[in-house]
């Protein structure tokens, strides 16, 4: 415990303490009894030292520390008050950061509560070299008064005073905005500093977030009254972002440092402030959000600075602390996890073949796919526009195009083959098919309006507007859309639906974070889109007689998809260039239909 002098005061006369063993205490050994009896006064080592120094007697006799205590035994302990105070202080992780007559600033570690830190301030005072009073017993010390609120789970600076008069003086400085606490906190998200300057109390009040006070009050303004805060306190917070790191679990983490005046509860204020900005502090308290990999770390914020007027001079006192290693380590670990999972995701993606990521998902240094930076991607020998609203075309999906083209080439006797691209995205599947076949036309369907805009752009790029159309519809409703029905019936449906399960997606977050989740992830273990399409086609007439539907599937999903389409006839199963079963083709069972 740096800066605390524990050995300079004059020795105090020994005081004898005597205990009579009760029925509940009888049967214990002497040593554990003493450790328990003095746990709030002496650290374990000093309690054991009492035995070695023969300061303990049982019924006026010196006994071994293994002595079994009996009902009615008298245990006498000789200990001086100063020694017990020093001993307890040595067991506390507190550090004196500043002192003046009647005031001290302590830095306390997590785990130390308000009562203990107030006792520590009084204890430090009586153990100083210049202390002239009679040292009271350890548990009789009059605690000092903490000016700011003390949170047990935080590393924080605490201003303490030894009288109500000084407390009143400090609180007047708080109310005048002359006491400023600065806190560092790890927050969810990539915090843009401009949000601090652009957001006012009025803006936050308009957001009408529901406030929970004992789960009763939705009133935003009541929170300030309940916590004795001025209603415009957020307008006085001065904050900056000191570090941003990527995270495999939440995307990004930001280390924010905020100076907060006008309050003795700055950590409470900062938690609510960042919560309202939708960048909550990582933690488990009210108005924080847990961080999956660090749930045992408490709330990730700490005091790093306190500024206040001296009570004995005209000076402004500034006390500083370094940002705790715990906060920096969490950021470093999240960055490490991100890099590790990004690499794992590349391997996982390649195995699962939701993409050939090692070959196809070239990333820039910023982690953004190169195709999104350039806005273009080659697929099936043609170049297509792509944006973050669309998936980046994968080489594995070319298998679906090849399967569709093969079907068309087997029907050259038909004047026109009518194709549907269900879940078209950028339109690359449908347009590639049309570019490779002369006797085809088609309709691309997607639920995403921004994706359809990209598809229309590609349609214009390849001058296929006379052969391709694009319609807004979902997997559940496309068979009911009048525009789709009027363009049918369709000879062939090509579909590359979302088929990555939520569980797998959570492991592959790093490589998927730039692409639209709607086009990648599906419920029910990745099979929901197949189920929706099967249901939609059950009684619909959008497929021509002997028409087929071809699905791209993920690695190992063939049995699940076959089960869903068990009342259809499987007419083809095609492997991709990596020998992975990639496409299943089904035709309605005509016997079932009839």
XYZ file of C-alpha atoms in Angstrom:
594
model
C 0.000 0.000 0.000
C 2.221 2.854 -1.257
C 2.333 6.228 0.490
C 0.762 4.955 3.742
C 3.111 5.000 6.739
C 2.204 2.123 9.016
C 5.245 1.877 11.251
C 6.004 5.372 12.531
C 3.585 5.825 15.440
C 4.593 5.122 19.002
C 3.817 1.604 20.327
C 0.609 1.393 22.323
C 0.201 -0.549 25.575
C -1.192 -4.027 25.172
C -4.910 -4.426 25.797
C -6.320 -7.777 26.796
C -9.442 -9.081 25.082
C -11.277 -11.981 26.630
C -13.843 -14.293 25.065
C -15.929 -16.992 26.675
C -16.575 -19.974 24.414
C -20.234 -20.574 23.665
C -21.901 -23.875 22.816
C -21.793 -22.938 19.117
C -18.036 -22.272 19.301
C -17.130 -25.308 21.409
C -15.261 -28.051 19.559
C -13.271 -25.686 17.339
C -9.512 -25.602 17.259
C -7.959 -22.468 18.702
C -6.280 -21.303 15.501
C -9.355 -21.236 13.195
C -11.367 -19.717 16.048
C -8.943 -16.785 16.284
C -8.779 -16.314 12.513
C -12.561 -16.102 12.376
C -12.829 -13.899 15.473
C -10.312 -11.352 14.184
C -11.046 -11.465 10.436
C -12.270 -7.852 10.492
C -9.316 -6.674 12.578
C -6.210 -8.645 11.620
C -5.020 -10.308 8.462
C -4.587 -14.067 8.772
C -0.790 -13.907 9.073
C -0.945 -11.438 11.982
C -3.526 -13.556 13.789
C -1.220 -16.556 13.524
C 1.658 -14.368 14.741
C -0.257 -13.758 17.985
C -0.004 -17.472 18.695
C 3.720 -17.587 17.957
C 4.315 -14.564 20.205
C 2.405 -16.293 23.036
C -0.132 -13.482 23.285
C -2.985 -15.963 23.462
C -4.020 -17.930 26.527
C -6.848 -20.310 27.266
C -7.956 -20.315 30.887
C -4.720 -18.429 31.718
C -2.623 -21.161 30.102
C -0.491 -21.048 26.949
C -1.712 -23.852 24.684
C -1.026 -25.181 21.203
C -2.889 -23.669 18.260
C -4.514 -27.086 17.757
C -6.093 -26.968 21.211
C -9.797 -27.952 21.130
C -11.926 -25.296 22.789
C -14.548 -26.387 25.312
C -17.772 -24.763 26.448
C -17.007 -22.017 28.965
C -13.267 -21.740 28.121
C -11.859 -18.261 28.577
C -9.688 -17.125 25.642
C -7.461 -14.143 26.421
C -5.744 -12.213 23.597
C -3.209 -9.448 24.179
C -3.051 -7.045 21.206
C -2.272 -3.359 20.834
C -4.744 -1.187 18.926
C -2.204 0.295 16.505
C -0.970 -3.142 15.499
C -4.489 -4.314 14.715
C -5.192 -1.179 12.647
C -1.963 -1.620 10.689
C -2.718 -5.255 10.158
C -6.158 -4.611 8.746
C -4.857 -1.824 6.496
C -2.267 -4.179 5.057
C -5.111 -6.398 3.909
C -6.817 -3.608 1.965
C -5.855 -2.542 -1.545
C -6.095 1.202 -1.044
C -3.584 3.887 -1.927
C -3.300 7.473 -0.753
C -3.259 9.750 -3.817
C -3.575 13.134 -2.080
C -3.917 14.471 1.437
C -4.438 17.757 3.219
C -5.712 18.462 6.725
C -9.122 16.863 7.093
C -9.234 15.523 3.512
C -7.747 12.558 1.697
C -8.145 11.057 -1.772
C -7.863 7.288 -1.869
C -7.680 4.956 -4.829
C -9.532 1.762 -4.010
C -9.570 -1.572 -5.787
C -12.746 -3.415 -6.813
C -14.257 -5.346 -3.926
C -13.892 -2.598 -1.330
C -17.192 -1.052 -0.236
C -18.023 2.403 1.085
C -17.890 1.450 4.766
C -14.449 -0.081 4.405
C -12.913 2.813 2.471
C -14.290 5.288 5.007
C -12.717 3.216 7.799
C -9.436 3.093 5.848
C -9.261 6.906 5.667
C -9.609 7.135 9.456
C -7.104 4.309 9.953
C -4.514 5.952 7.735
C -4.836 9.140 9.750
C -4.065 7.470 13.095
C -1.089 5.512 11.715
C 0.775 8.580 10.465
C 3.986 9.745 12.110
C 2.489 13.025 13.310
C -0.651 11.590 14.864
C -0.789 12.824 18.455
C -4.033 11.407 19.811
C -4.727 8.160 21.604
C -5.092 5.328 19.138
C -8.552 3.782 19.512
C -9.223 0.137 19.020
C -9.547 -1.025 15.439
C -13.319 -1.410 15.425
C -13.836 1.833 17.381
C -12.364 4.158 14.755
C -14.750 6.902 13.654
C -14.995 6.523 9.868
C -14.403 9.479 7.594
C -17.089 10.607 5.127
C -16.945 9.748 1.425
C -17.909 12.780 -0.668
C -18.584 10.841 -3.873
C -20.590 7.635 -4.117
C -18.545 4.466 -3.677
C -19.243 1.482 -5.930
C -17.870 -1.781 -4.608
C -17.190 -3.310 -8.017
C -15.182 -0.405 -9.432
C -11.598 0.794 -9.196
C -12.168 4.381 -8.278
C -10.928 7.556 -6.642
C -12.734 8.511 -3.456
C -12.612 11.942 -1.832
C -13.011 11.609 1.946
C -13.315 14.238 4.669
C -13.294 13.967 8.452
C -16.198 16.266 9.340
C -19.687 17.275 8.308
C -18.476 20.842 7.839
C -15.907 19.796 5.260
C -18.465 17.527 3.591
C -20.818 20.495 3.208
C -18.018 22.596 1.722
C -17.146 19.897 -0.823
C -20.779 19.370 -1.784
C -21.081 23.114 -2.445
C -18.159 22.767 -4.862
C -19.915 19.795 -6.493
C -23.115 21.780 -6.965
C -21.088 24.612 -8.471
C -19.497 22.325 -11.062
C -16.043 22.758 -9.543
C -15.579 19.059 -8.751
C -15.010 17.031 -11.907
C -14.525 13.283 -12.062
C -13.127 11.628 -15.180
C -13.984 8.013 -15.939
C -12.681 5.585 -18.553
C -15.162 2.991 -19.755
C -15.274 0.171 -22.294
C -18.380 0.678 -24.432
C -20.167 -1.453 -26.988
C -19.867 -0.260 -30.575
C -17.660 2.000 -32.639
C -18.325 5.324 -30.939
C -18.248 8.390 -33.163
C -17.014 11.358 -31.114
C -19.333 13.700 -33.004
C -22.286 12.124 -31.204
C -21.127 13.752 -27.964
C -21.283 17.239 -29.409
C -24.445 16.707 -31.440
C -26.576 15.133 -28.712
C -28.347 17.312 -26.155
C -30.590 16.483 -23.230
C -33.578 17.411 -25.361
C -32.491 14.929 -28.038
C -32.185 12.143 -25.505
C -35.503 12.948 -23.888
C -37.209 12.622 -27.278
C -35.941 9.072 -27.620
C -38.367 8.111 -24.793
C -36.371 5.139 -23.637
C -38.247 3.248 -20.958
C -36.739 3.871 -17.545
C -36.912 1.106 -14.991
C -36.936 2.089 -11.336
C -38.108 -0.985 -9.456
C -39.767 -1.871 -12.787
C -42.445 0.782 -12.287
C -41.681 4.068 -14.026
C -41.405 4.783 -17.761
C -40.727 8.488 -17.120
C -37.348 9.557 -18.474
C -37.248 12.708 -16.349
C -38.007 10.886 -13.117
C -34.609 9.169 -13.230
C -32.840 12.499 -12.611
C -35.095 13.382 -9.706
C -34.801 9.904 -8.227
C -30.979 10.107 -8.305
C -30.805 13.771 -7.164
C -29.284 14.947 -10.447
C -29.767 18.202 -12.297
C -31.946 17.483 -15.356
C -29.441 18.911 -17.842
C -26.371 17.124 -16.492
C -25.684 15.260 -19.749
C -25.094 18.599 -21.488
C -22.002 19.151 -19.312
C -20.276 15.838 -20.016
C -17.059 16.205 -21.996
C -16.087 12.915 -23.634
C -13.583 11.553 -26.105
C -12.763 8.187 -27.636
C -9.251 7.012 -26.762
C -9.302 3.547 -28.359
C -11.420 1.518 -30.792
C -10.896 -2.193 -31.285
C -12.714 -4.887 -33.229
C -14.647 -7.552 -31.354
C -15.778 -10.960 -32.514
C -18.860 -10.809 -30.282
C -20.160 -7.226 -30.619
C -18.404 -5.882 -33.726
C -16.429 -3.110 -32.029
C -15.487 -1.870 -28.566
C -14.574 1.728 -27.755
C -12.654 3.024 -24.766
C -14.347 6.284 -23.836
C -13.020 8.857 -21.374
C -15.583 11.277 -19.975
C -15.276 14.230 -17.579
C -18.436 14.638 -15.496
C -19.189 17.639 -13.220
C -22.173 18.477 -11.008
C -22.522 15.071 -9.398
C -21.180 12.802 -6.691
C -22.320 9.783 -8.762
C -20.361 10.178 -12.011
C -20.283 6.474 -12.876
C -24.078 6.278 -12.598
C -24.408 9.291 -14.893
C -21.971 7.952 -17.475
C -23.698 4.561 -17.586
C -27.045 6.174 -18.351
C -25.521 8.667 -20.803
C -23.810 5.984 -22.902
C -26.913 3.792 -22.686
C -29.041 6.588 -24.142
C -26.528 7.082 -26.962
C -26.870 3.342 -27.741
C -23.215 2.696 -26.869
C -23.743 1.030 -23.469
C -20.839 0.357 -21.138
C -19.873 -3.304 -20.896
C -21.092 -4.690 -17.583
C -23.932 -6.196 -15.622
C -25.365 -3.165 -13.794
C -28.408 -1.131 -14.778
C -27.954 0.646 -18.112
C -25.007 -1.509 -19.144
C -24.807 -4.466 -21.513
C -22.892 -7.698 -20.796
C -19.852 -8.609 -22.842
C -19.984 -12.324 -23.531
C -16.325 -13.171 -22.989
C -15.932 -10.999 -19.877
C -19.053 -11.459 -17.759
C -16.894 -12.046 -14.672
C -15.043 -8.736 -15.008
C -17.733 -6.505 -13.484
C -18.638 -3.188 -15.056
C -15.749 -2.075 -17.247
C -15.253 1.490 -16.053
C -12.787 3.159 -13.703
C -11.953 6.591 -12.301
C -8.828 8.075 -13.873
C -8.968 11.670 -12.656
C -10.478 13.880 -9.959
C -10.308 17.666 -9.952
C -11.530 19.828 -7.064
C -10.703 23.006 -5.074
C -8.560 22.554 -1.990
C -10.322 23.250 1.296
C -7.201 24.831 2.841
C -5.860 26.940 -0.054
C -6.842 28.496 -3.368
C -5.260 25.652 -5.308
C -7.094 23.351 -7.695
C -6.185 19.778 -6.832
C -5.817 17.303 -9.698
C -5.428 13.610 -8.894
C -4.702 11.164 -11.722
C -4.794 7.409 -12.140
C -3.659 5.317 -15.065
C -6.318 3.485 -17.025
C -6.487 0.104 -15.245
C -4.798 -2.758 -17.095
C -8.079 -4.691 -16.842
C -9.814 -2.322 -19.242
C -6.934 -2.325 -21.712
C -6.574 -6.095 -21.439
C -10.249 -6.625 -22.268
C -9.838 -4.539 -25.434
C -6.642 -6.396 -26.344
C -8.247 -9.780 -25.739
C -11.286 -8.888 -27.836
C -8.982 -7.832 -30.689
C -7.099 -11.104 -30.323
C -10.350 -13.098 -30.279
C -11.492 -11.191 -33.363
C -8.342 -12.067 -35.315
C -8.477 -15.680 -34.165
C -12.146 -16.108 -34.997
C -11.702 -14.339 -38.293
C -9.158 -16.957 -39.259
C -11.359 -19.736 -37.899
C -14.268 -18.304 -39.845
C -12.263 -18.410 -43.055
C -11.604 -22.090 -42.480
C -15.187 -22.701 -41.397
C -16.580 -20.856 -44.391
C -14.388 -22.802 -46.743
C -15.429 -26.131 -45.191
C -19.063 -25.189 -45.044
C -18.798 -23.549 -48.449
C -21.259 -20.846 -47.766
C -18.403 -19.208 -49.623
C -14.976 -20.180 -50.806
C -13.702 -17.434 -48.547
C -10.030 -18.292 -48.768
C -10.229 -17.936 -52.533
C -13.002 -15.423 -52.968
C -13.402 -13.186 -49.935
C -10.273 -11.083 -50.329
C -10.298 -8.458 -47.589
C -8.765 -5.031 -47.497
C -6.622 -4.058 -44.540
C -9.746 -2.612 -42.925
C -11.467 -5.980 -43.057
C -13.912 -4.929 -45.812
C -14.255 -7.330 -48.760
C -12.408 -6.005 -51.774
C -15.519 -6.506 -53.913
C -17.410 -3.986 -51.782
C -14.582 -1.497 -52.089
C -14.431 -1.788 -55.880
C -18.182 -2.337 -56.261
C -17.596 -5.135 -58.758
C -17.197 -8.894 -58.754
C -16.602 -11.440 -61.487
C -18.966 -14.397 -61.572
C -19.329 -17.068 -64.285
C -16.981 -15.025 -66.469
C -19.129 -11.869 -66.234
C -18.693 -8.763 -64.103
C -21.507 -7.631 -61.805
C -22.124 -4.658 -59.571
C -22.200 -5.541 -55.843
C -22.863 -3.504 -52.720
C -23.176 -4.348 -48.990
C -26.902 -4.811 -49.714
C -26.092 -7.958 -51.720
C -24.052 -11.081 -51.177
C -20.747 -11.281 -52.976
C -21.096 -14.013 -55.648
C -19.215 -17.199 -54.698
C -17.524 -19.663 -57.038
C -19.545 -22.454 -55.397
C -22.762 -20.800 -56.616
C -21.615 -21.212 -60.213
C -22.668 -24.854 -59.752
C -26.284 -23.670 -59.488
C -25.889 -21.670 -62.712
C -24.319 -24.662 -64.498
C -27.208 -26.888 -63.366
C -29.775 -24.392 -64.658
C -27.987 -23.991 -67.989
C -27.815 -27.786 -68.362
C -31.582 -28.006 -67.879
C -32.178 -25.348 -70.531
C -29.803 -26.981 -72.994
C -31.762 -30.236 -72.683
C -34.888 -28.414 -73.835
C -33.711 -26.789 -77.036
C -36.937 -27.878 -78.660
C -38.777 -25.312 -76.538
C -39.114 -21.843 -77.992
C -38.476 -20.156 -74.640
C -37.550 -21.521 -71.238
C -39.028 -19.466 -68.415
C -36.671 -19.155 -65.421
C -37.221 -17.856 -61.901
C -34.314 -16.778 -59.689
C -35.735 -16.959 -56.161
C -33.704 -14.806 -53.770
C -31.942 -13.044 -56.627
C -29.798 -10.528 -54.684
C -27.545 -8.858 -57.246
C -29.235 -10.820 -60.032
C -26.000 -12.566 -60.955
C -27.528 -16.077 -61.117
C -30.424 -15.188 -63.417
C -28.395 -12.851 -65.618
C -25.530 -15.368 -65.956
C -28.025 -18.010 -67.084
C -29.568 -15.655 -69.643
C -26.151 -14.604 -70.917
C -25.226 -18.261 -71.478
C -28.488 -19.349 -73.120
C -30.371 -17.798 -76.000
C -33.791 -19.423 -75.539
C -34.492 -18.203 -72.002
C -36.067 -15.349 -70.142
C -36.687 -14.896 -66.448
C -37.854 -13.142 -63.303
C -35.695 -12.428 -60.274
C -37.407 -12.219 -56.866
C -36.065 -10.747 -53.641
C -37.440 -9.318 -50.416
C -34.723 -6.631 -50.252
C -35.520 -3.432 -52.150
C -31.876 -2.227 -52.060
C -30.736 -5.584 -53.478
C -33.296 -5.312 -56.297
C -31.864 -1.898 -57.161
C -28.468 -3.536 -57.638
C -30.070 -6.285 -59.739
C -31.710 -3.674 -61.994
C -28.338 -1.965 -62.378
C -26.788 -5.257 -63.491
C -29.715 -5.859 -65.811
C -28.970 -2.563 -67.523
C -25.234 -3.251 -67.487
C -25.679 -6.479 -69.461
C -28.477 -5.115 -71.670
C -30.948 -7.826 -70.684
C -33.900 -5.629 -69.799
C -35.950 -7.214 -72.608
C -35.439 -10.704 -71.114
C -35.254 -10.178 -67.336
C -37.550 -8.563 -64.783
C -37.204 -8.165 -61.034
C -40.020 -8.351 -58.484
C -40.235 -7.576 -54.770
C -41.626 -10.609 -52.878
C -40.752 -13.032 -50.077
C -40.275 -16.788 -49.937
C -43.624 -17.083 -48.181
C -45.647 -14.932 -50.607
C -44.012 -15.091 -54.040
C -46.550 -17.620 -55.359
C -49.366 -15.191 -54.507
C -47.840 -12.152 -56.183
C -49.946 -11.226 -59.218
C -46.937 -10.024 -61.192
C -45.086 -13.292 -60.597
C -48.127 -15.413 -61.413
C -48.768 -13.477 -64.624
C -45.220 -14.215 -65.816
C -45.565 -17.954 -65.155
C -45.676 -20.783 -65.273
C -41.944 -21.266 -64.830
C -40.017 -24.200 -66.242
C -37.208 -23.942 -63.745
C -36.640 -22.185 -60.408
C -33.047 -21.582 -59.297
C -32.739 -20.716 -55.627
C -29.765 -19.895 -53.441
C -31.564 -19.243 -50.127
C -30.018 -18.256 -46.787
C -28.896 -21.488 -45.124
C -26.333 -20.616 -42.467
C -27.706 -21.467 -39.017
C -27.663 -18.861 -36.250
C -25.249 -21.013 -34.241
C -22.821 -21.321 -37.121
C -23.214 -17.651 -37.948
C -22.152 -16.694 -34.416
C -18.885 -18.574 -34.973
C -18.381 -17.023 -38.390
C -19.280 -13.454 -37.422
C -15.919 -11.973 -38.406
C -16.100 -13.024 -42.060
C -19.825 -12.361 -42.384
C -20.171 -9.003 -40.669
C -20.009 -6.985 -43.902
C -22.691 -8.934 -45.771
C -26.480 -8.802 -45.328
C -27.495 -11.315 -42.655
C -30.937 -11.612 -44.270
C -29.295 -13.290 -47.262
C -27.069 -15.594 -45.218
C -28.703 -16.701 -41.973
C -31.889 -18.750 -41.533
C -33.773 -20.064 -38.513
C -34.419 -23.712 -37.670
C -30.811 -24.734 -38.074
C -30.542 -23.051 -41.492
C -33.550 -24.855 -43.013
C -36.306 -22.241 -42.575
C -36.130 -20.846 -46.126
C -36.437 -24.339 -47.617
C -39.517 -24.952 -45.446
C -41.102 -21.628 -46.432
C -40.576 -22.295 -50.130
C -41.921 -25.850 -49.852
C -45.065 -24.511 -48.148
C -45.505 -21.733 -50.716
C -45.235 -24.183 -53.632
C -47.564 -26.801 -52.114
C -50.784 -25.615 -53.768
C -49.378 -23.074 -56.209
C -49.287 -23.227 -59.984
C -46.203 -21.130 -60.658
C -44.240 -24.207 -61.808
C -44.985 -25.663 -65.217
C -45.836 -29.341 -65.546
C -42.559 -31.255 -65.149
C -41.001 -28.003 -63.933
C -38.112 -28.243 -61.483
C -36.622 -26.300 -58.616
C -32.886 -26.380 -57.915
C -31.498 -25.393 -54.518
C -28.003 -24.522 -53.488
C -27.347 -26.215 -50.125
C -24.656 -26.040 -47.473
C -22.245 -28.835 -46.777
C -23.976 -31.724 -45.015
C -27.491 -30.309 -45.464
C -28.660 -32.691 -48.194
C -30.594 -35.043 -45.920
C -32.434 -32.207 -44.198
C -33.476 -30.626 -47.506
C -34.459 -34.014 -48.922
C -36.649 -34.583 -45.895
C -38.428 -31.244 -46.376
C -39.064 -32.039 -50.065
C -39.865 -35.676 -49.357
C -43.128 -35.422 -51.306
C -41.237 -34.254 -54.398
C -39.059 -36.311 -56.746
C -35.320 -35.698 -56.600
C -34.091 -35.606 -60.193
C -30.494 -34.478 -59.777
C -27.736 -33.958 -57.215
C -24.675 -31.983 -58.308
C -21.290 -31.562 -56.644
C -19.185 -28.435 -56.882
C -15.508 -28.115 -57.812
C -14.544 -29.082 -54.255
C -16.553 -32.356 -54.541
C -19.115 -31.004 -52.050
C -22.759 -31.821 -52.787
C -23.905 -28.338 -53.692
C -27.188 -28.500 -55.666
C -30.326 -30.610 -55.296
C -32.978 -30.567 -58.023
C -36.597 -31.564 -57.325
C -39.707 -32.021 -59.435
C -43.231 -32.247 -58.091
C -44.466 -35.816 -57.823
C -47.144 -35.889 -60.510
C -48.847 -38.834 -58.833
C -49.181 -36.833 -55.625
C -50.500 -33.877 -57.617
C -53.094 -35.955 -59.352
